[in-house]
Amino acid sequence: MKRKPTRRVAVIGAGLSLFMRRALDTGKELAYYAASQALQTAGIRLKDIQAVVMATAPDAFDGVHMKGEWLLDGAGGVGKPYLRAYVGGGSGVFSIISGWMMVASGVFDLVLVVAEEKMSSCQPHPQGAFLTIFDHIIERPLGPNLLWIFSLEQQRYMAAYGIRNEDIALVSVKNKHNALAHPAAQVAAQLTVKDILDSDVVAWPVHRLMVSPISDGAAAVVLASEQVARRLSDRPIWIQGVGWCLDTSYWGNRDLAYPRYVEKAAWMAYEMAGVTEPRKQIHVAEPYDPFAYKELHHLEGLQLADRGQAPEDLARGRFDRTGELPSCPSGGLMGVGNPIAAAGLMKVCELFWQLRREAGARQVPGNPERGVAQAWGDLMQIGTVAVLGVR
Amino acid sequence: MFKGLTNVAAARVWHGTMPVQYLYTAGVAGERFFQTLRRKGVFAVTTCAECQVTYLPPRLYCERCFADLSEAWAEVAPSGRVHTYTVVHEDQDGRPLDPPQVVAFVRIDGTSGGLIGRLLHLRPQDVQVEMPVDAVLAPPRRRRGSMDDIAGFAPRRVLPRRPTP
Ligand SMILES: [Zn+2]
């Protein structure tokens, strides 16, 4: 991936709804809150927007088939070119990759990107919606539970590198603590490793407090071409690089201890951004953390820690908000909440605020100039990566 | 920055379902896998010689180079090693499972893939990563050519013992 797009693209506004367990608000209304706020902070109106991207994960969550189309009006897409970006849990970051393509191609100058999920509709538990993502011949007869797969992966990660469950529980402690400073957070808390490991075992080695919650919520950003961004914003945040990659659909054929597809996606984005030494050139990271071990897994895939070493780095405070490389300063999915697609885009919003130094009590120290956001999903096989920076 | 929302713990709700049913075929490769399992009690696999990958579950084509694998069949014994495992305490609706179930991903010997299945005949605390296991199959007359023919996997017995006279 040596080719570079000629048109640069910036984020010039961001918005977020509250994340909560069950919102009275419909998905359309949640999308409207986030989208209208993103427009407002960009200083533009809906009529200025030329095209809209909507990211939303499986239809089965909201219980509306073809919900991308159903959400159209809440996303501000009526009467405009409209695209649903859909790669499961990876959709939130894929949404700005899709919007970036629309602007970098030269077709549009102002694109609104919205992400929404209302998981509380799904009964008795949204996990049930995942039964049908497994191979219908080989795996579904066993009645697999989504948590099985993550527990199997975490266990393999632990076995491959001799990692203890205590080391992984520390992710929950860090992120739930970071989320205390996030005004939209659903599950912020001050907890200890003991609290995490005292919570129920869902599927060993995964405990209840090592899993992100069921959430309703929405997020949005406004993307602009360079010329328009410079006119509308005095502090545009540039999309310096994007990358994505899918591993095989047969999860039994993947390396469960190391996410190779995240590495490939990361290098695609880094090369586009001119990043050759990620650990020096990335100042703030928002890796995807739907499960506690996943943040560590992803930090390694993103080349921000050696393989199997992320737990040790975490324990010595490297990933704290005031550490050498703040990771999930927002509080992440473990702390802010996990309305699937919206959670990924929330990470992009967080980089926008961090790089503009508008993150308030969550602000990382120093002068962060470049950050990376990453999400993961589809059939647990995609990495979606975006590198953002101040220039 | 943040709009206030009305957070009601008990918002009024309406019930709805999305009632749809399906009839799935196993596919050309899948059908051969299940017929072989039913008749011989072994796993049918396909191999891409060029990529040196042996597919289990078998594929009709190589996903890496797109080679046609419809003539590249082999059979392997239904045994392998526990690659990773979990002890499941909740069912898919979030209800407690009592007793908890041990589920493993088993890498099948001689292949690049594997299968998930229940671990049988051992206690959760005795499971070890990399322990050798064999598939526990339904008796030949009861096999129907589906995944239900595999009851699960159990620790490999070292040697069949001779009954003492
Ligand atoms: Zn091949």
XYZ file of C-alpha atoms and ligand atoms in Angstrom:
557
model
C 0.000 0.000 0.000
C 2.365 2.671 -1.232
C -0.212 4.751 -3.037
C -1.368 7.873 -1.244
C -4.656 9.607 -1.810
C -4.167 13.121 -3.128
C -7.010 14.818 -1.254
C -6.664 15.181 2.501
C -9.685 14.735 4.773
C -10.312 16.282 8.201
C -12.717 15.753 11.078
C -14.242 19.140 11.952
C -17.017 18.235 14.393
C -18.055 15.425 16.756
C -21.123 14.500 18.769
C -22.221 11.796 21.168
C -25.461 10.774 22.885
C -25.413 9.409 26.411
C -24.712 5.674 26.493
C -27.276 3.835 28.623
C -28.822 0.470 29.399
C -32.266 1.203 28.006
C -33.053 4.510 26.370
C -36.622 5.674 25.927
C -35.300 7.322 22.761
C -35.505 5.341 19.542
C -32.397 4.597 17.523
C -33.397 7.379 15.124
C -33.652 9.853 18.000
C -30.267 8.794 19.418
C -28.730 9.200 15.952
C -30.323 12.645 15.665
C -28.798 13.831 18.983
C -25.295 12.780 17.969
C -25.564 13.977 14.371
C -27.054 17.374 15.171
C -24.387 17.942 17.809
C -21.605 17.069 15.349
C -23.064 19.569 12.842
C -23.345 22.213 15.536
C -19.712 21.853 16.658
C -18.619 21.987 12.998
C -20.618 25.194 12.620
C -22.691 23.941 9.677
C -26.304 22.968 8.938
C -27.764 19.755 7.544
C -28.302 21.418 4.169
C -24.505 21.836 3.853
C -23.964 18.060 4.064
C -23.571 16.388 0.670
C -23.631 12.724 1.680
C -24.244 10.613 4.788
C -22.665 7.401 6.111
C -24.573 5.393 8.720
C -22.860 2.606 10.654
C -25.021 0.205 12.570
C -24.317 -3.441 13.419
C -26.612 -6.500 13.127
C -30.255 -5.743 12.332
C -31.210 -8.222 15.045
C -30.153 -5.816 17.833
C -32.730 -3.139 17.107
C -35.078 -5.863 15.779
C -35.614 -3.959 12.530
C -34.591 -5.694 9.344
C -32.627 -3.317 7.060
C -32.261 -0.887 9.919
C -29.704 1.194 8.034
C -32.506 2.365 5.784
C -34.913 2.692 8.716
C -32.435 4.973 10.533
C -32.112 7.234 7.458
C -33.950 10.263 8.821
C -32.238 10.228 12.239
C -28.874 10.240 10.463
C -29.849 13.210 8.299
C -29.786 11.176 5.077
C -33.181 12.001 3.553
C -32.776 13.148 -0.044
C -29.002 12.617 -0.053
C -26.498 9.992 -1.209
C -26.559 7.558 1.746
C -24.422 4.544 2.588
C -24.671 1.994 5.347
C -21.206 0.972 6.539
C -21.524 -2.468 8.052
C -18.719 -4.694 9.265
C -20.280 -5.787 12.570
C -18.386 -4.510 15.606
C -15.791 -2.952 13.305
C -18.437 -0.646 11.811
C -17.761 2.395 14.005
C -14.222 2.920 12.709
C -15.180 1.601 9.254
C -17.760 4.397 9.072
C -15.077 7.095 8.920
C -13.050 4.964 6.516
C -16.134 4.942 4.250
C -16.678 8.681 4.696
C -12.971 9.283 4.093
C -13.198 7.446 0.738
C -16.120 9.656 -0.282
C -14.155 12.847 0.422
C -10.648 11.664 -0.587
C -12.066 10.552 -3.953
C -13.042 14.129 -4.700
C -16.740 13.315 -5.029
C -17.858 15.190 -1.877
C -16.530 17.994 0.348
C -18.744 17.585 3.424
C -19.874 14.184 4.682
C -21.760 13.386 7.876
C -20.827 10.071 9.523
C -23.219 8.634 12.108
C -23.174 5.405 14.141
C -26.065 4.003 16.165
C -27.002 0.912 18.166
C -29.987 0.160 20.359
C -29.221 -3.204 21.851
C -31.778 -3.089 24.646
C -34.589 -4.048 22.252
C -33.223 -7.567 21.862
C -34.750 -10.084 24.297
C -34.081 -11.867 26.534
C -30.416 -11.011 25.814
C -28.674 -9.566 22.709
C -26.361 -12.585 22.800
C -29.255 -14.533 21.306
C -28.914 -12.436 18.150
C -25.440 -13.884 17.745
C -26.476 -17.540 17.614
C -26.989 -17.231 13.880
C -23.550 -15.754 13.134
C -21.967 -19.161 13.625
C -21.598 -21.630 10.760
C -25.084 -23.058 10.349
C -23.924 -26.608 9.632
C -20.811 -27.170 11.745
C -21.188 -24.932 14.786
C -24.799 -23.971 15.344
C -25.962 -27.478 16.299
C -23.860 -27.004 19.484
C -25.833 -23.908 20.438
C -22.712 -21.777 20.796
C -22.822 -18.718 22.936
C -20.869 -15.701 21.779
C -19.010 -15.666 25.072
C -17.626 -19.120 24.341
C -15.617 -17.809 21.478
C -14.122 -14.935 23.434
C -13.377 -17.141 26.394
C -11.679 -19.645 24.094
C -9.618 -16.843 22.579
C -8.685 -15.296 25.935
C -7.693 -18.725 27.244
C -5.434 -19.314 24.222
C -3.878 -15.850 24.663
C -3.201 -16.642 28.340
C -1.819 -20.130 27.572
C 0.442 -18.883 24.767
C 2.190 -16.265 26.906
C 1.632 -17.400 30.493
C -0.710 -14.502 31.302
C -2.775 -14.551 34.499
C -6.427 -13.538 34.774
C -5.383 -10.857 37.308
C -3.305 -9.186 34.591
C -6.326 -9.029 32.305
C -8.741 -7.847 35.011
C -6.591 -4.719 35.301
C -7.998 -3.525 31.943
C -11.486 -3.368 33.503
C -10.105 -1.455 36.485
C -8.314 1.098 34.279
C -11.131 1.710 31.808
C -13.971 1.863 34.311
C -11.857 4.342 36.258
C -11.099 6.450 33.151
C -14.821 6.551 32.357
C -15.538 8.350 35.651
C -14.464 11.509 33.806
C -16.723 10.839 30.786
C -20.112 12.603 30.884
C -21.749 9.996 28.597
C -20.502 6.945 30.517
C -22.783 4.077 31.451
C -20.604 1.809 33.619
C -17.880 4.003 35.150
C -16.670 2.800 38.545
C -13.747 2.767 40.925
C -13.002 -0.941 41.351
C -10.110 -3.235 42.237
C -8.781 -6.353 40.529
C -10.371 -8.315 43.373
C -13.788 -6.779 42.608
C -13.437 -7.849 38.963
C -12.437 -11.417 39.838
C -15.143 -11.646 42.527
C -17.820 -10.989 39.893
C -19.634 -14.048 38.454
C -17.847 -16.268 35.983
C -19.746 -16.037 32.707
C -17.570 -18.464 30.765
C -14.265 -19.181 32.457
C -11.834 -17.336 32.358
C -14.192 -14.427 31.544
C -15.921 -12.813 34.528
C -18.946 -10.535 34.335
C -16.911 -7.351 34.904
C -14.522 -8.283 32.092
C -17.356 -7.908 29.567
C -18.719 -4.600 28.240
C -22.414 -3.901 28.904
C -25.531 -3.888 26.734
C -25.969 -0.304 25.599
C -28.070 2.114 23.581
C -26.317 5.106 22.063
C -25.066 7.028 19.034
C -22.013 8.973 17.859
C -21.277 11.205 14.865
C -18.518 13.189 13.146
C -18.384 15.641 10.247
C -15.703 15.066 7.576
C -14.466 17.823 5.265
C -12.065 18.141 2.358
C -8.884 20.143 3.058
C -10.077 23.353 1.433
C -13.440 23.290 3.188
C -11.929 22.221 6.503
C -9.526 25.176 6.499
C -12.394 27.541 5.786
C -14.729 26.126 8.480
C -12.369 25.155 11.274
C -9.367 26.654 13.020
C -8.415 23.257 14.454
C -9.241 20.515 11.965
C -8.060 17.020 12.940
C -6.674 15.177 9.917
C -7.340 11.601 8.948
C -3.739 10.690 8.177
C -4.242 7.029 7.382
C -6.867 4.297 7.277
C -6.615 0.532 7.068
C -8.751 -2.559 7.334
C -8.317 -6.273 6.831
C -10.340 -9.465 7.280
C -9.021 -12.839 8.380
C -10.672 -16.126 7.351
C -14.345 -16.620 8.249
C -13.421 -19.946 9.881
C -12.343 -18.815 13.305
C -10.769 -22.213 13.949
C -8.227 -21.444 11.233
C -7.096 -18.188 12.860
C -4.235 -17.507 15.218
C -6.212 -17.061 18.427
C -3.258 -15.684 20.395
C -2.410 -12.840 18.024
C -4.678 -10.755 15.744
C -2.700 -10.772 12.478
C -5.522 -9.015 10.636
C -5.235 -6.058 13.065
C -1.510 -5.905 12.353
C -2.153 -5.808 8.601
C -4.820 -3.125 8.970
C -2.543 -1.099 11.266
C 0.407 -1.169 8.862
C -1.838 -0.096 5.999
C -2.937 2.933 8.054
C 0.552 3.654 9.432
C 2.164 3.595 5.979
C -0.456 6.000 4.638
C 0.168 8.240 7.661
C 3.959 8.064 7.314
C 4.270 6.305 10.669
C 7.308 4.045 10.784
C 7.772 3.753 14.555
C 4.268 3.497 16.017
C 5.439 3.407 19.639
C 7.144 6.775 19.251
C 4.821 8.413 16.770
C 1.448 7.467 18.301
C 0.688 9.564 21.403
C -2.773 8.340 22.346
C -4.573 5.098 21.503
C -8.194 4.002 21.509
C -8.062 0.252 20.812
C -11.303 -1.741 20.843
C -12.098 -3.198 24.273
C -15.446 -5.073 24.266
C -13.752 -7.645 26.519
C -10.908 -6.834 28.888
C -8.327 -9.049 27.143
C -9.213 -7.530 23.773
C -7.571 -4.191 24.554
C -4.282 -6.015 25.223
C -4.683 -8.224 22.156
C -5.324 -5.158 20.018
C -2.469 -3.080 21.472
C -0.161 -5.888 20.358
C -1.782 -6.102 16.904
C -1.434 -2.308 16.597
C 2.324 -2.742 17.229
C 2.078 -0.648 20.400
C 3.308 -3.506 22.605
C 5.366 -6.658 22.047
C 3.467 -9.919 21.651
C 2.345 -11.174 25.037
C 3.857 -8.116 26.757
C 0.851 -5.775 26.857
C -0.283 -7.110 30.275
C 3.124 -6.295 31.782
C 3.124 -2.813 30.210
C -0.378 -2.266 31.604
C 0.667 -3.353 35.100
C 3.513 -0.819 35.154
C 1.164 2.001 34.181
C 2.320 2.511 30.584
C -1.288 2.661 29.329
C -2.706 4.875 32.107
C -4.138 8.237 31.130
C -0.963 9.826 32.492
C 1.282 6.999 31.244
C 3.755 6.840 28.397
C 1.047 5.772 25.908
C -2.478 6.523 27.203
C -4.822 3.751 26.016
C -8.594 4.155 26.148
C -8.470 7.511 27.996
C -12.193 7.769 27.169
C -12.944 4.788 29.394
C -13.554 2.623 26.354
C -16.324 0.121 25.912
C -15.625 -1.323 29.370
C -16.353 2.041 30.991
C -18.342 4.290 28.656
C -20.433 1.426 27.255
C -20.817 -0.614 24.118
C -23.571 0.379 21.683
C -21.623 -1.595 19.070
C -21.143 0.668 16.029
C -21.485 3.835 18.114
C -18.783 2.619 20.499
C -16.243 2.449 17.659
C -17.076 5.938 16.475
C -17.002 7.171 20.089
C -13.285 6.259 19.986
C -12.791 8.500 16.965
C -14.687 11.309 18.768
C -12.349 10.810 21.743
C -9.248 11.242 19.532
C -10.835 14.381 18.047
C -11.304 15.868 21.507
C -7.930 14.663 22.821
C -5.994 16.043 19.831
C -7.841 19.378 20.080
C -7.189 19.333 23.825
C -10.892 19.607 24.510
C -11.209 16.390 26.524
C -11.564 18.209 29.846
C -10.982 15.954 32.852
C -10.023 13.139 30.454
C -7.308 15.151 28.715
C -4.034 13.258 28.385
C -1.009 15.324 29.420
C 1.495 16.879 27.037
C 0.851 17.779 23.442
C -0.610 14.709 21.745
C -0.180 15.177 18.011
C -1.247 11.806 16.667
C -3.633 9.069 17.792
C -4.929 5.724 16.579
C -8.475 4.353 16.897
C -9.274 0.728 16.166
C -12.373 -1.464 16.127
C -12.907 -5.157 15.543
C -15.804 -7.291 14.484
C -17.556 -9.004 11.602
C -17.240 -12.709 12.483
C -14.506 -11.765 15.022
C -12.175 -11.359 12.037
C -11.868 -7.704 10.988
C -9.556 -4.955 12.145
C -10.507 -1.381 11.237
C -7.913 1.312 11.964
C -7.760 5.094 11.617
C -4.791 7.348 12.383
C -5.697 10.950 13.223
C -3.378 13.877 13.755
C -3.155 17.619 14.237
C -1.436 18.220 10.906
C -21.492 19.001 24.492
C -24.033 16.404 25.570
C -27.762 16.579 25.088
C -29.824 15.538 28.081
C -31.812 12.372 27.444
C -34.751 11.003 29.349
C -33.375 7.892 30.978
C -36.340 5.830 32.069
C -35.549 2.547 33.697
C -38.940 1.166 32.654
C -39.767 2.771 29.329
C -43.088 1.453 27.987
C -42.384 -1.348 25.536
C -44.134 -3.383 22.834
C -43.400 -7.014 22.102
C -42.459 -8.200 18.656
C -40.760 -11.118 16.961
C -39.193 -11.632 13.542
C -40.532 -15.098 12.725
C -38.537 -16.698 9.917
C -37.381 -20.289 9.408
C -34.747 -21.797 7.158
C -33.749 -25.050 5.458
C -29.987 -25.184 4.968
C -27.981 -27.503 2.706
C -24.567 -28.691 3.856
C -22.941 -27.849 0.506
C -20.946 -30.174 -1.735
C -17.946 -30.377 0.602
C -20.126 -30.450 3.725
C -22.251 -33.307 2.376
C -19.170 -35.434 1.755
C -17.870 -34.616 5.249
C -21.089 -35.769 6.890
C -21.581 -38.886 4.730
C -17.994 -39.935 5.511
C -18.545 -39.300 9.194
C -21.770 -41.346 9.153
C -20.379 -44.291 7.202
C -16.766 -44.526 8.389
C -16.523 -42.490 11.597
C -13.590 -40.408 10.281
C -13.211 -36.809 9.067
C -13.046 -36.028 5.343
C -10.680 -33.129 4.586
C -9.354 -31.343 1.509
C -5.762 -30.256 0.954
C -4.249 -27.487 -1.153
C -0.811 -28.868 -2.029
C 0.399 -25.491 -3.241
C -0.485 -23.611 -0.038
C 0.129 -26.634 2.203
C -3.172 -26.171 3.988
C -5.463 -29.039 4.957
C -8.961 -27.743 5.427
C -11.196 -28.958 8.227
C -14.111 -28.346 7.847
C -13.323 -29.277 4.214
C -13.654 -26.652 1.460
C -14.334 -27.152 -2.221
C -11.748 -24.493 -3.045
C -8.638 -23.037 -1.424
C -9.500 -19.694 0.145
C -5.899 -18.496 -0.277
C -5.180 -19.278 -3.954
C -8.638 -20.290 -5.267
C -7.423 -23.736 -6.407
C -10.192 -26.272 -7.116
C -10.007 -28.866 -4.301
C -12.893 -31.071 -5.478
C -10.418 -33.898 -6.254
C -8.095 -33.259 -3.297
C -9.831 -35.349 -0.619
C -8.277 -37.314 2.222
C -9.489 -38.802 5.488
C -8.102 -38.270 8.985
C -8.807 -39.913 12.347
C -11.225 -37.961 14.544
C -8.581 -37.028 17.095
C -6.631 -33.965 18.032
C -5.505 -31.672 20.838
C -7.291 -29.182 23.036
C -6.153 -25.867 21.565
C -8.145 -23.837 24.082
C -11.218 -24.323 26.252
C -13.795 -22.539 28.362
C -16.169 -23.447 31.160
C -19.558 -22.030 30.283
C -21.684 -20.869 33.224
C -24.561 -19.241 31.304
C -26.726 -20.256 28.377
C -27.297 -17.986 25.405
C -30.183 -16.235 27.121
C -28.001 -15.376 30.097
C -29.542 -18.052 32.367
C -27.234 -20.010 34.698
C -26.093 -23.451 33.495
C -25.896 -26.089 36.208
C -23.562 -27.884 35.989
C -21.333 -25.624 33.880
C -20.315 -27.076 30.495
C -16.749 -27.522 29.306
C -16.353 -26.528 25.670
C -13.113 -26.809 23.735
C -11.703 -25.935 20.381
C -9.888 -29.065 19.228
C -7.187 -28.857 16.566
C -7.559 -32.056 14.547
C -4.276 -33.924 13.932
C -3.032 -33.798 10.359
C -5.111 -30.724 9.483
C -4.829 -26.938 9.679
C -8.238 -26.645 11.320
C -10.449 -28.065 14.000
C -13.856 -28.250 15.584
C -15.501 -26.962 18.704
C -17.207 -29.479 20.916
C -18.111 -30.412 24.466
C -15.419 -32.091 26.532
C -16.755 -35.304 28.026
C -15.681 -37.680 30.789
C -13.518 -35.229 32.741
C -13.840 -32.536 35.370
C -13.301 -28.870 34.415
C -10.243 -28.638 36.682
C -8.564 -31.543 34.837
C -8.639 -29.955 31.374
C -5.272 -28.878 29.981
C -4.354 -26.984 26.867
C -2.678 -29.354 24.360
C -4.103 -32.523 25.977
C -4.863 -35.216 23.344
C -8.527 -36.046 22.824
C -10.624 -38.306 20.593
C -14.082 -37.595 19.208
C -16.867 -39.530 20.906
C -19.166 -40.606 18.064
C -22.685 -41.960 18.123
C -22.863 -45.717 17.369
C -22.818 -46.309 13.562
C -26.501 -47.251 13.308
C -27.594 -44.115 15.128
C -25.550 -41.665 13.011
C -27.603 -39.394 10.786
C -24.830 -37.525 8.970
C -24.941 -34.325 11.047
C -22.914 -32.631 13.782
C -25.041 -34.481 16.326
C -23.099 -37.620 15.342
C -20.218 -36.114 17.378
C -21.257 -36.188 21.038
C -18.056 -34.381 21.992
C -14.397 -35.086 22.676
C -12.877 -37.141 25.514
C -9.311 -37.619 26.804
C -7.417 -40.165 24.714
C -6.953 -43.509 26.410
C -3.295 -44.461 26.534
C -3.637 -48.144 25.508
C -6.641 -50.431 25.489
C -6.310 -52.584 28.603
C -6.641 -56.292 28.331
C -9.295 -57.700 30.644
C -7.586 -59.694 33.411
C -8.531 -63.345 33.223
Zn -4.103 -22.786 -2.117
